[in-house]
XYZ file of C-alpha atoms in Angstrom:
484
model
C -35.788 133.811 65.415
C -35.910 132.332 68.612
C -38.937 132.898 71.222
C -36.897 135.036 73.639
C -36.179 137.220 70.512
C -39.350 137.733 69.718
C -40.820 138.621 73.275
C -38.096 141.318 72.840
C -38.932 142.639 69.562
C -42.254 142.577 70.088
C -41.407 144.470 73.627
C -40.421 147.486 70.772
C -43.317 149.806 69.551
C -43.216 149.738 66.009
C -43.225 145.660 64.928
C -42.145 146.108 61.521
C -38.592 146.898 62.493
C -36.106 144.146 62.442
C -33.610 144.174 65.846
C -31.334 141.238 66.926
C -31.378 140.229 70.142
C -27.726 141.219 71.365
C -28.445 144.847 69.828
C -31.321 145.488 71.675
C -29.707 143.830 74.701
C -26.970 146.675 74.274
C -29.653 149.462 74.347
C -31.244 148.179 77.241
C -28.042 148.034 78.785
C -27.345 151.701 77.791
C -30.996 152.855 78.872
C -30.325 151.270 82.213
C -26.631 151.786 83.465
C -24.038 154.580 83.089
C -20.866 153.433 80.301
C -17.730 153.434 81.630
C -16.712 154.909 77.985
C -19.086 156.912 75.718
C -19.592 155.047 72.648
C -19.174 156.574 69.278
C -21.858 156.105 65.872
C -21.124 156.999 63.227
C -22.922 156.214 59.406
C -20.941 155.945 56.252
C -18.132 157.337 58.295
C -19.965 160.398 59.570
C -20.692 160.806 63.058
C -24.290 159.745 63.473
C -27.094 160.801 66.635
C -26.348 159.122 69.423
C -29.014 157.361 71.148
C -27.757 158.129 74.674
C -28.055 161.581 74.261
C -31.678 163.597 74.483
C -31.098 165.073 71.261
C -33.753 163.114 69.319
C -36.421 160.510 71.251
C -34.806 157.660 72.216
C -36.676 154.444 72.899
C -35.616 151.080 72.160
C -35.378 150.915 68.359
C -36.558 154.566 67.850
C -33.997 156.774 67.461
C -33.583 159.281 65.144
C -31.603 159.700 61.855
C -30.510 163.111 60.874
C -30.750 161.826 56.995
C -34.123 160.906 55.640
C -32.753 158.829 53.089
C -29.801 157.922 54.940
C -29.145 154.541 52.494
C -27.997 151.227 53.496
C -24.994 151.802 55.020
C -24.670 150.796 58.224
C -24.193 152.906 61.673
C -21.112 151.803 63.302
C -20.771 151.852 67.038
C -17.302 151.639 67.834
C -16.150 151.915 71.924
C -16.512 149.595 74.368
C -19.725 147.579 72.867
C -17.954 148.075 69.152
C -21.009 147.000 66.727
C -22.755 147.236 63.462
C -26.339 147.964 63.063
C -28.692 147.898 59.903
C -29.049 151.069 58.594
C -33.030 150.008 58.657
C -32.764 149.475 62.543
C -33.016 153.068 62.878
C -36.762 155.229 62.458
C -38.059 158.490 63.790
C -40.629 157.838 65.956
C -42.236 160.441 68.867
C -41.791 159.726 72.912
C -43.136 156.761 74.079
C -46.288 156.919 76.311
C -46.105 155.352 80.151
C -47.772 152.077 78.821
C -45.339 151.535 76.189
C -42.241 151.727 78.494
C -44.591 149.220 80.841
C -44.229 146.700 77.973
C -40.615 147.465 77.246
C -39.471 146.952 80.694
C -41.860 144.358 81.731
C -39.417 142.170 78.938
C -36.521 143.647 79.783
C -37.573 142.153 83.414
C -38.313 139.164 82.054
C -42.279 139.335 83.329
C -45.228 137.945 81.432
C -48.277 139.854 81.745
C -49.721 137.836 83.945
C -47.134 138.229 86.508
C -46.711 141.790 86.023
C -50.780 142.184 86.271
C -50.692 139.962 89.555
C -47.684 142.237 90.981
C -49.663 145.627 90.217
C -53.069 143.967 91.450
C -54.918 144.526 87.828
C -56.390 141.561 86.177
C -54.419 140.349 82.902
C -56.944 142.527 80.213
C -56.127 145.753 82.213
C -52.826 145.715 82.059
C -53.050 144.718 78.092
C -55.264 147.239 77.488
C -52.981 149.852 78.947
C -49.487 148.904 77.167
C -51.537 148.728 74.396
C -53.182 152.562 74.498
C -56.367 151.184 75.056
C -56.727 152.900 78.656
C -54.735 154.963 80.231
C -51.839 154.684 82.833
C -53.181 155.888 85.959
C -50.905 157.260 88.646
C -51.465 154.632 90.691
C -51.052 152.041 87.935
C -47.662 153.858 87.328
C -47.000 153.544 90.880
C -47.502 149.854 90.858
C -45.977 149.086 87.706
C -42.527 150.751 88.884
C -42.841 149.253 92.310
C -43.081 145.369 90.855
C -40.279 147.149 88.020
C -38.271 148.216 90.106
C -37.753 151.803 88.730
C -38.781 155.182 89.421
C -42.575 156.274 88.151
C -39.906 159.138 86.263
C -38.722 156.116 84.451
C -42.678 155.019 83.388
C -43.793 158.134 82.307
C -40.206 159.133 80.353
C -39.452 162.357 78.715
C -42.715 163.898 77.375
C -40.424 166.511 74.950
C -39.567 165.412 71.385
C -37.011 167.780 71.242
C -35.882 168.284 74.906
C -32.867 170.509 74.375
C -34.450 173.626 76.081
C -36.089 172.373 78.571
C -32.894 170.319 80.038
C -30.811 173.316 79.402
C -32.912 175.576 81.374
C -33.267 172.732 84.068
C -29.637 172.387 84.257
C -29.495 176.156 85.228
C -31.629 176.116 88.021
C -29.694 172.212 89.420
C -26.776 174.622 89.371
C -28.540 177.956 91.251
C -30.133 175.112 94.019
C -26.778 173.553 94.346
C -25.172 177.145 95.226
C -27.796 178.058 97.710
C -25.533 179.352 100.188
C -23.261 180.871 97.918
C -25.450 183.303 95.699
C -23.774 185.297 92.726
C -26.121 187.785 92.391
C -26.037 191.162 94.782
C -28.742 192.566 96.318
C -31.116 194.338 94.340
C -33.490 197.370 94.919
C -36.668 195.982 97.058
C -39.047 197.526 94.316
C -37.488 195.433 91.384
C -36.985 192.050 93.934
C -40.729 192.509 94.457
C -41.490 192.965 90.577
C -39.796 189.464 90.216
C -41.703 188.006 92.774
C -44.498 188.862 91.790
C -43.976 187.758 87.743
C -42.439 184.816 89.444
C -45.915 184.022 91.079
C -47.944 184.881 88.204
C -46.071 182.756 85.759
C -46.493 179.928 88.169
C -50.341 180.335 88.109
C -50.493 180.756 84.452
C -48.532 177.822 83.859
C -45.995 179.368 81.685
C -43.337 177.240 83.075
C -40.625 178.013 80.194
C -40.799 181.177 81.150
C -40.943 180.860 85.006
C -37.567 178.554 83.978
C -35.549 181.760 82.604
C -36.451 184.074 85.733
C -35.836 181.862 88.383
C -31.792 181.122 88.607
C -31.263 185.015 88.745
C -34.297 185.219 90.987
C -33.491 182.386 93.404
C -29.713 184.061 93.656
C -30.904 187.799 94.196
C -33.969 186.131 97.095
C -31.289 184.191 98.605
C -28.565 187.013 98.713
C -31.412 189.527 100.255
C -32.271 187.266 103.347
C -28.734 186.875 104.281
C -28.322 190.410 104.570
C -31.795 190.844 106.482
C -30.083 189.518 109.905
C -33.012 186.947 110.221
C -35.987 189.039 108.977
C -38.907 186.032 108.477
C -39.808 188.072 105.308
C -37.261 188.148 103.400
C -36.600 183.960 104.095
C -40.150 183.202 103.615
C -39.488 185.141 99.753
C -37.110 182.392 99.282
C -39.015 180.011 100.618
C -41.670 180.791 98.070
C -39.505 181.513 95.547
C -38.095 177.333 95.732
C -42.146 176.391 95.711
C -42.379 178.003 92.105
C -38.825 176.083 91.524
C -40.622 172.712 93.146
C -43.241 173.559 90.594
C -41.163 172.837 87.285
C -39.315 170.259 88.601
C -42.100 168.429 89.185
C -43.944 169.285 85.977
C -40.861 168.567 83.962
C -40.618 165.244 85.624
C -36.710 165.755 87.513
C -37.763 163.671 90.881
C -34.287 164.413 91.960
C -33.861 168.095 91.245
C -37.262 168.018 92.857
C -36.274 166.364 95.946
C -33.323 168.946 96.316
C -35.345 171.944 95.727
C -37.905 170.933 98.598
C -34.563 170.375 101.024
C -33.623 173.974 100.111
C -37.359 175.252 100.705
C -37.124 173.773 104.117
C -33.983 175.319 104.914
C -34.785 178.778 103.836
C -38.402 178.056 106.299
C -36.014 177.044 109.133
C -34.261 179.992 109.232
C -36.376 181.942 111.661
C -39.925 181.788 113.169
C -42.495 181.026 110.044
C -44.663 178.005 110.688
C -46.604 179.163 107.240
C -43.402 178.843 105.206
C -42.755 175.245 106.900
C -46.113 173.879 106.348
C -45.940 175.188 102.388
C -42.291 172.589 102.454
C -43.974 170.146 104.121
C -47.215 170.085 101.693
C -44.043 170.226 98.464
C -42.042 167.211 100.598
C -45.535 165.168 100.511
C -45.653 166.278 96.756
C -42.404 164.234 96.373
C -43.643 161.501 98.152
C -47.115 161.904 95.750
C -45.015 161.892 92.753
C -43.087 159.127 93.750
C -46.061 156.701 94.227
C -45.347 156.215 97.635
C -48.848 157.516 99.002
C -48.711 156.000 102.649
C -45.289 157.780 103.333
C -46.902 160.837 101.625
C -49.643 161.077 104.102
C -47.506 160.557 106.913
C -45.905 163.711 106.038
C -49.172 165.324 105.635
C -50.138 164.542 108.971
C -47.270 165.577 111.095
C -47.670 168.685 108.865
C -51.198 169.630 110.008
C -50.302 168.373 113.745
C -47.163 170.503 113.841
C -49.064 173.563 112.438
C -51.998 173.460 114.466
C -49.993 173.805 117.519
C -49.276 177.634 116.388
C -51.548 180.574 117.674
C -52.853 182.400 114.916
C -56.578 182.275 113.035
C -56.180 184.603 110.393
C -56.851 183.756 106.330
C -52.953 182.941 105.783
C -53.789 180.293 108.309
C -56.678 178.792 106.828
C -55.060 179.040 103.804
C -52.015 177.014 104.292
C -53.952 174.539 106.521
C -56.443 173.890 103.862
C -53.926 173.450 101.319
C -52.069 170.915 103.564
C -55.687 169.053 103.672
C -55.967 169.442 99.826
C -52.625 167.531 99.471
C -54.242 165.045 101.728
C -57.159 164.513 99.447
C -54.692 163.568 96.560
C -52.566 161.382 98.580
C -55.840 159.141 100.153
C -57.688 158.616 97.639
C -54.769 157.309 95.383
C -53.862 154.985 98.303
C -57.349 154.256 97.945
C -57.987 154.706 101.765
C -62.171 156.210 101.232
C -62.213 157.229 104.884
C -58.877 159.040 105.134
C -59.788 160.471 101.434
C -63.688 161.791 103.359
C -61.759 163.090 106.600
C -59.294 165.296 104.447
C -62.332 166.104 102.313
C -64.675 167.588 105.155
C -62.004 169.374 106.866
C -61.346 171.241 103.641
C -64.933 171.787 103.159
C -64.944 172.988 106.788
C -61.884 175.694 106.134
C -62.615 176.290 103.197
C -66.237 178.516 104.350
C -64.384 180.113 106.492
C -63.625 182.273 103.109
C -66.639 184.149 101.774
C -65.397 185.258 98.326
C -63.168 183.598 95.728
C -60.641 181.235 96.018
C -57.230 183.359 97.327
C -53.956 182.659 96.219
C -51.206 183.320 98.623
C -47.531 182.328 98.795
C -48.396 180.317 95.641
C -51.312 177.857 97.598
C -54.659 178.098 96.431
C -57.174 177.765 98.432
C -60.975 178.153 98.943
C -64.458 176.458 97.924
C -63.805 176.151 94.416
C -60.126 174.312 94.858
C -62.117 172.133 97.391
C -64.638 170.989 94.475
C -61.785 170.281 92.615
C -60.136 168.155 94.619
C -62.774 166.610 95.432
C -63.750 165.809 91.799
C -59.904 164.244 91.498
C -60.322 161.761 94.351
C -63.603 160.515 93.057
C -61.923 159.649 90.233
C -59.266 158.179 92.028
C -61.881 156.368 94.333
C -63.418 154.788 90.912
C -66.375 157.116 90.960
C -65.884 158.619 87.055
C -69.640 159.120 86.894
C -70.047 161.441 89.618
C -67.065 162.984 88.430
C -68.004 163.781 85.237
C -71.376 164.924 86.570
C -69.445 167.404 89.068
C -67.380 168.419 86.297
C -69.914 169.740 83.557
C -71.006 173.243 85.511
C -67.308 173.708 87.026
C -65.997 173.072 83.146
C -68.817 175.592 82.027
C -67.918 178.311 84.784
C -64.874 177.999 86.302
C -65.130 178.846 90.718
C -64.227 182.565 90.420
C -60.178 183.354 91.643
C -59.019 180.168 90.240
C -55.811 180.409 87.463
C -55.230 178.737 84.799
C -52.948 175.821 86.949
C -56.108 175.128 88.696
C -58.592 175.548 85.430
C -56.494 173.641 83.549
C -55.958 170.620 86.010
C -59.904 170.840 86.112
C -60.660 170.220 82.303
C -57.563 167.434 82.423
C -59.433 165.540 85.383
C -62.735 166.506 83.486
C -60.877 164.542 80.603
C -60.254 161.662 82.523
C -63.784 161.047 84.262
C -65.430 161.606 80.540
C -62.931 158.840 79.311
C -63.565 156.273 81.798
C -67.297 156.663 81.626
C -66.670 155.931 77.761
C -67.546 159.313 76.992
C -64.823 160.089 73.842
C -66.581 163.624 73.067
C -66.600 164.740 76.386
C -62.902 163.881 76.996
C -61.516 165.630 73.684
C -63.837 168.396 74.526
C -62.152 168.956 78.045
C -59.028 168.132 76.537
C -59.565 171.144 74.354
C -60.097 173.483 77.050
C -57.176 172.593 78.836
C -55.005 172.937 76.077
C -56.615 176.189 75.384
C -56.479 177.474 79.187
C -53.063 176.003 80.268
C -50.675 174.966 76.817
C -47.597 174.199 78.851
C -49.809 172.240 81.394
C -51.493 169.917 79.261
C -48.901 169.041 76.581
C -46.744 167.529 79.317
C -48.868 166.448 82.047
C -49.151 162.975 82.115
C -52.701 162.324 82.503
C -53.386 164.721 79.456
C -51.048 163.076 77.629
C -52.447 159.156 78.751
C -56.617 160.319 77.958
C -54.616 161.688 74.699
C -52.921 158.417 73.501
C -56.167 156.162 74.537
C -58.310 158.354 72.310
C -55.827 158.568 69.430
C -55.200 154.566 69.789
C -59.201 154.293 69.670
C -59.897 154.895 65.653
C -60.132 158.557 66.366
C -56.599 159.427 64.081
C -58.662 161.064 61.430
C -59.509 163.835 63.795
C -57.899 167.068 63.229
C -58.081 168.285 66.545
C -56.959 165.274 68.329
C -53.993 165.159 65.351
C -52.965 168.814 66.312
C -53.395 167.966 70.298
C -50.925 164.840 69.828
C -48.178 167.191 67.706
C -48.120 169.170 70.186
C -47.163 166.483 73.088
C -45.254 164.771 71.192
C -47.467 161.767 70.476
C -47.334 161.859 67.137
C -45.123 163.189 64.322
């Protein structure tokens, strides 16, 4: 075997396996570009799973077989790249975390690891540690690693279901509803069921029950969209279906679909356009900086923020939707510095969410799907010291928020605490504290945690550090996906 066919095997989680070069090169091809013809595999004659397709995980050399003890025939791939591979060639194995398709690509590429490392502006060990599952994949790592790649951070952090069938298929009907949204199917409906579905819409959203949310919304978004063209311009009624496209915004980005993401934020904007609502434009603006966040592209992200807050502060009006949305709009601000690593921007945004923020006496509010208040404030704070390479003062911040959650807070916001919680405890090398707040936010917020991908990175680095023989860990990585 010849060096360059080794960098590429060893590029595939799970060394035992035996892949030739010119196979593998197919997959990669297949991973990267569109066929003009859909290849065919079949085994023994029998139409076999097709790695192309979501049906099973698919990652270099891990696809599924349908047969346990499939034999030693071989699956044939017959099409436009006709081929033979060992029957052997083929093992079930679960998604691949953000580090391994680091590794994977970084060969495809044709990168050492020092060259990657000097691109992403780690040293060497870092970036072998984290392809490795010895730390985790930060965001901004991520955002590096698919700058110097040359692929979208959607692309590093890959499909976090094992078996994604419902999740795409419910995806697929809302792409179609956002596609259609000026030509609605569903009528009107009475005003006192329209705001029953708001309202579950809204509370699904906050309790993170995103399958769910998923099933209401393409009816939802149709019967919203249908009612504001019949209000002849009523700001109401459009700032419903402005709303309505956050809690859309909200899987999309959860479920990783940067481009249906992208779209549903255009339609969000249009339905705030339609009349006078500077509220519903600043809650687009805050989701369009969420794309920008998501993408790794921080800088453009706060350049968004801050023609936001400019724009909105122009309005009359000092009432608690105002703070509200203006805080929020600072809380996105937070995120976006302190992964940029700018401290100063990351302390501006900071105090001027502190400063809004007491302008509320009680509990955090939740309006129009933006929480906002003293409590939110702590937590964003606590993310962007994190962020800012502060872990200790994190995890200090995080013990009496972890122990009584700031009171009007849902389980989105609880459960992004004990996942940040996770992350402090993790890089101050406490493994206890981490699986502990791991715990609690798969406990407070299921969906959440099994598929965001910090749980999921704090999750692989302390099931990669000799902690396998841990049942809770074990049932914590079935459930995401890590492990079979």
């Amino acid at each position: 075997m010849s060096k360059n066919d080794r960098e590429i095997r060893d590029a595939v989680p799970g060394r035992h396996q035996t892949h030739d070069a010119a196979s593998l090169a197919f997959l990669l091809h297949c991973r990267d570009h569109a066929l003009p013809e859909r290849p065919t595999f079949t085994h023994g004659g029998i139409p076999a799973i097709d790695p192309l397709t979501r049906n099973v995980p698919f990652h270099l050399g891990r696809v599924g077989s349908t047969e346990a003890d499939a034999g030693e025939q071989p699956i044939r791939l017959t099409g436009p790249f006709e081929r033979t591979f060992p029957c052997n060639s083929w093992a079930m194995h679960s998604a691949p975390s953000a580090g391994e398709n680091i590794a994977v690509l970084r060969k495809v590429r044709g990168l050492s690891q020092t060259a990657l490392a000097r691109q992403m502006g780690i040293t060497l060990s870092y970036l072998s540690k984290i392809e490795t599952g010895l730390r985790p994949a930060t965001p901004p790592n991520v955002a590096a690693a698919a700058s110097a790649l040359k692929v979208t951070t959607a692309r590093i952090y890959g499909d976090p279901f094992a078996d994604p069938s419902k999740q795409h298929e419910l995806m697929d009907a809302l792409r179609t509803v956002v596609r259609r949204h000026t030509l609605p199917r569903e009528d009107v409906p009475p005003p006192g069921e329209l705001a029953a579905s708001l309202q579950r819409a809204a509370q699904l959203r906050a309790n993170t029950d995103y399958l769910k949310l998923l099933q209401l919304l393409p009816k939802l978004l149709g019967q919203v969209t249908a009612t504001a063209m019949e209000s002849e311009g009523d700001a109401v009624a459009w700032g419903q279906v402005a709303d309505v496209y956050s809690c859309a915004y909200a899987c999309a980005h959860r479920f990783r679909q940067p481009d249906l993401a992208d779209m549903i934020v255009s339609r969000q904007q249009w339905a705030a356009q339609q009349t006078w609502n500077p509220e519903a434009v600043a809650a687009a603006a805050r989701n369009e900086a969420g794309t920008y966040q998501s993408a790794g592209e921080y800088s453009d992200g706060l350049a968004i923020i801050e023609r936001a807050i400019v724009q909105y502060e122009r309005t009359p009006g000092d009432d608690l939707e105002r703070v509200v949305h203006l805080g929020s709009l600072h809380l996105r601000g937070i995120v976006l510095a302190s992964r940029h690593e700018d401290a100063n921007a990351t302390a501006d945004h900071v105090r001027r969410a502190k400063a809004m923020a007491e302008r509320i006496s009680g509990p955090d509010v939740l309006q129009h799907n933006l929480t906002f208040g003293q409590g939110n404030t702590a937590l964003y704070e606590l993310a962007a010291q994190i962020e800012l390479n502060h872990p200790d003062k994190a995890a200090e911040v995080a013990a009496p928020l972890l122990k009584n959650p700031p009171a009007g807070l849902k389980p989105s916001r609880v459960g992004r605490l004990a996942i940040d919680a996770a992350r402090a405890h993790l890089a101050t090398k406490d493994l206890v504290g981490a699986e502990d707040a791991l715990k609690y936010a798969f406990h407070v917020a299921p969906q959440m945690a099994e598929i965001h991908p910090m749980a999921r990175e704090v999750l692989r680095v302390l099931w990669t550090l000799h902690q396998r023989s841990r049942p809770d860990l074990l049932a914590m990585a079935k459930r995401s996906g890590l492990a079979s």
